[in-house]
Coordinates of C-alpha atoms in Angstrom, one line a residue:
M279 CA 0.0 0.0 0.0
T280 CA 1.3 3.5 -0.8
P281 CA 1.5 6.1 1.9
L282 CA -1.4 8.0 0.3
R283 CA -3.7 5.1 0.8
F284 CA -3.0 5.2 4.5
L285 CA -4.4 8.7 4.6
V286 CA -7.2 8.3 2.2
L287 CA -8.8 5.2 3.6
P288 CA -9.2 6.5 7.2
S289 CA -10.5 9.8 5.9
L290 CA -13.2 8.0 3.9
L291 CA -14.1 5.8 6.8
L292 CA -14.6 8.9 9.0
I293 CA -16.8 10.5 6.4
A294 CA -18.8 7.3 5.8
G295 CA -19.1 6.9 9.6
G296 CA -21.1 10.1 9.8
C297 CA -19.1 12.6 11.9
G298 CA -20.8 15.5 10.1
K299 CA -24.0 17.3 11.0
S300 CA -26.2 15.5 8.5
S301 CA -26.0 12.3 10.5
H302 CA -27.6 14.0 13.6
P303 CA -31.3 14.7 14.2
T304 CA -32.4 18.1 12.9
D305 CA -33.2 21.0 15.3
D306 CA -36.9 20.7 14.3
A307 CA -37.0 17.0 15.2
L308 CA -35.3 17.6 18.6
L309 CA -37.6 20.6 19.4
Q310 CA -40.7 18.5 18.6
N311 CA -39.5 15.7 20.8
F312 CA -38.8 18.1 23.6
A313 CA -42.3 19.6 23.3
E314 CA -43.9 16.1 23.3
H315 CA -41.8 14.9 26.3
E316 CA -41.1 18.1 28.3
A317 CA -42.6 16.6 31.5
D318 CA -40.3 13.5 31.3
F319 CA -37.3 15.8 30.6
E320 CA -38.2 17.7 33.8
R321 CA -38.5 14.3 35.7
L322 CA -35.1 13.3 34.5
L323 CA -33.7 16.7 35.7
T324 CA -35.2 16.1 39.1
M325 CA -33.6 12.7 39.3
L326 CA -30.2 14.2 38.4
R327 CA -30.5 16.8 41.1
T328 CA -31.2 14.1 43.6
D329 CA -28.3 11.9 42.5
K330 CA -25.6 14.6 42.9
K331 CA -22.6 12.3 42.7
L332 CA -23.8 10.5 39.5
E333 CA -21.7 11.9 36.6
R334 CA -22.6 9.7 33.6
V335 CA -25.1 7.2 32.6
D336 CA -25.0 5.6 29.1
A337 CA -26.9 2.6 27.7
T338 CA -24.2 0.1 29.0
W339 CA -22.0 2.0 31.6
T340 CA -22.0 4.6 34.3
R341 CA -19.6 6.9 36.1
P342 CA -18.9 6.0 38.8
Q343 CA -18.6 2.4 37.5
A344 CA -20.4 1.1 40.6
P345 CA -23.2 3.7 41.3
S346 CA -24.3 1.8 44.4
T347 CA -21.2 3.2 46.1
I348 CA -22.8 6.6 45.9
G349 CA -26.2 5.4 46.9
V350 CA -27.7 5.0 43.4
M351 CA -29.1 1.5 43.2
P352 CA -29.4 -0.6 40.0
E353 CA -33.2 -0.1 39.9
R354 CA -32.6 3.7 39.7
I355 CA -30.1 3.2 36.8
A356 CA -32.7 1.1 35.1
S357 CA -35.2 4.0 35.5
Y358 CA -32.7 6.4 33.9
R359 CA -32.2 4.1 31.0
K360 CA -36.0 3.6 30.5
L361 CA -36.4 7.4 30.4
F362 CA -33.5 7.6 27.8
S363 CA -35.5 5.4 25.6
T364 CA -38.7 7.4 26.0
L365 CA -36.9 10.7 25.4
G366 CA -34.8 9.6 22.4
I367 CA -31.4 10.1 24.1
P368 CA -29.8 6.7 23.6
R369 CA -26.4 8.0 24.7
G370 CA -27.6 9.0 28.1
I371 CA -26.5 11.9 30.2
Y372 CA -23.5 13.8 31.5
A373 CA -24.1 15.6 34.9
F374 CA -22.1 18.4 36.5
H375 CA -23.7 19.9 39.6
D376 CA -21.8 23.1 40.5
P377 CA -23.0 25.0 38.5
E378 CA -25.7 22.8 37.0
R379 CA -24.7 21.6 33.5
F380 CA -26.6 18.6 32.3
T381 CA -26.2 17.2 28.8
F382 CA -28.7 14.8 27.3
V383 CA -27.1 13.0 24.3
A384 CA -29.5 12.3 21.4
S385 CA -26.8 11.5 18.9
A386 CA -23.0 11.0 18.9
R387 CA -20.7 10.3 16.0
G388 CA -17.0 9.6 15.7
L389 CA -14.2 8.7 18.1
S390 CA -13.7 9.8 21.7
V391 CA -11.0 12.3 20.6
S392 CA -12.8 13.7 17.5
G393 CA -16.4 13.7 16.3
S394 CA -19.7 15.3 17.1
A395 CA -22.7 15.1 19.3
K396 CA -26.1 16.7 19.4
G397 CA -28.9 16.8 22.0
Y398 CA -30.3 18.8 24.9
A399 CA -28.7 20.7 27.7
Y400 CA -29.9 22.2 30.9
L401 CA -27.6 25.0 31.9
A402 CA -27.5 27.2 35.0
G403 CA -25.9 30.1 33.1
R404 CA -26.1 31.3 29.5
P405 CA -23.7 29.5 27.1
S406 CA -21.1 31.6 25.2
V407 CA -22.3 30.6 21.7
V408 CA -26.1 30.8 21.2
V409 CA -27.4 30.6 17.6
T410 CA -30.8 30.5 16.0
N411 CA -30.2 27.3 14.0
L412 CA -27.7 24.6 14.9
D413 CA -28.3 22.8 11.6
K414 CA -26.7 25.7 9.7
Y415 CA -24.1 26.8 12.2
W416 CA -20.4 26.1 11.9
S417 CA -17.6 27.9 13.8
P418 CA -16.0 30.7 11.8
D419 CA -12.5 29.1 12.1
G420 CA -13.8 25.6 11.3
R421 CA -12.3 24.3 14.5
S422 CA -13.8 22.6 17.5
F423 CA -16.9 24.3 19.1
T424 CA -20.0 23.8 21.2
A425 CA -23.0 25.9 20.1
H426 CA -26.5 26.1 21.7
R427 CA -30.0 27.0 20.6
H428 CA -32.3 28.2 23.3
I429 CA -35.6 26.3 23.8
K430 CA -37.0 27.8 27.0
G431 CA -35.8 28.8 30.5
S432 CA -32.6 27.0 31.1
W433 CA -33.2 24.4 28.4
Y434 CA -31.1 24.4 25.1
L435 CA -30.3 22.2 22.2
Y436 CA -26.6 21.8 21.7
F437 CA -24.2 20.7 19.0
D438 CA -20.6 19.8 19.9
Y439 CA -17.9 19.3 17.3
E440 CA -14.4 18.2 18.1
D441 CA -11.8 18.1 15.3

């Protein structure tokens, strides 16, 4: 194999793997889902506020790895995961409590060091980049960014891109 093939093949795989925006749900689809399930999003928010030491819940793993060590029992994790299914956030949540920053991951593409994610966020403060349409936004320098679109109150949509 020539050296060029070593560069072209991984690039094509990344493109085919869907790291771009087009592989994520549209703003309109996420906004409609939020409107239909707002009460369940609020219920999930209440759960996160109760479980202050729980940092991450995904479909198959948690942080901490053994949530029972912080008083979060397996039944509670099962309740989180059931809500994820209802809310269309299959990649779960990230939770930071001081100040409150909760991320609800509807879609994620790419590798852990590069890629993109889109979903919902509940933020105690106003984010630095707020736009009217995440589907059309890209950072001016084409580099990594996180942008938000306001829904209501402290609720936002977010798009995160890491290059």
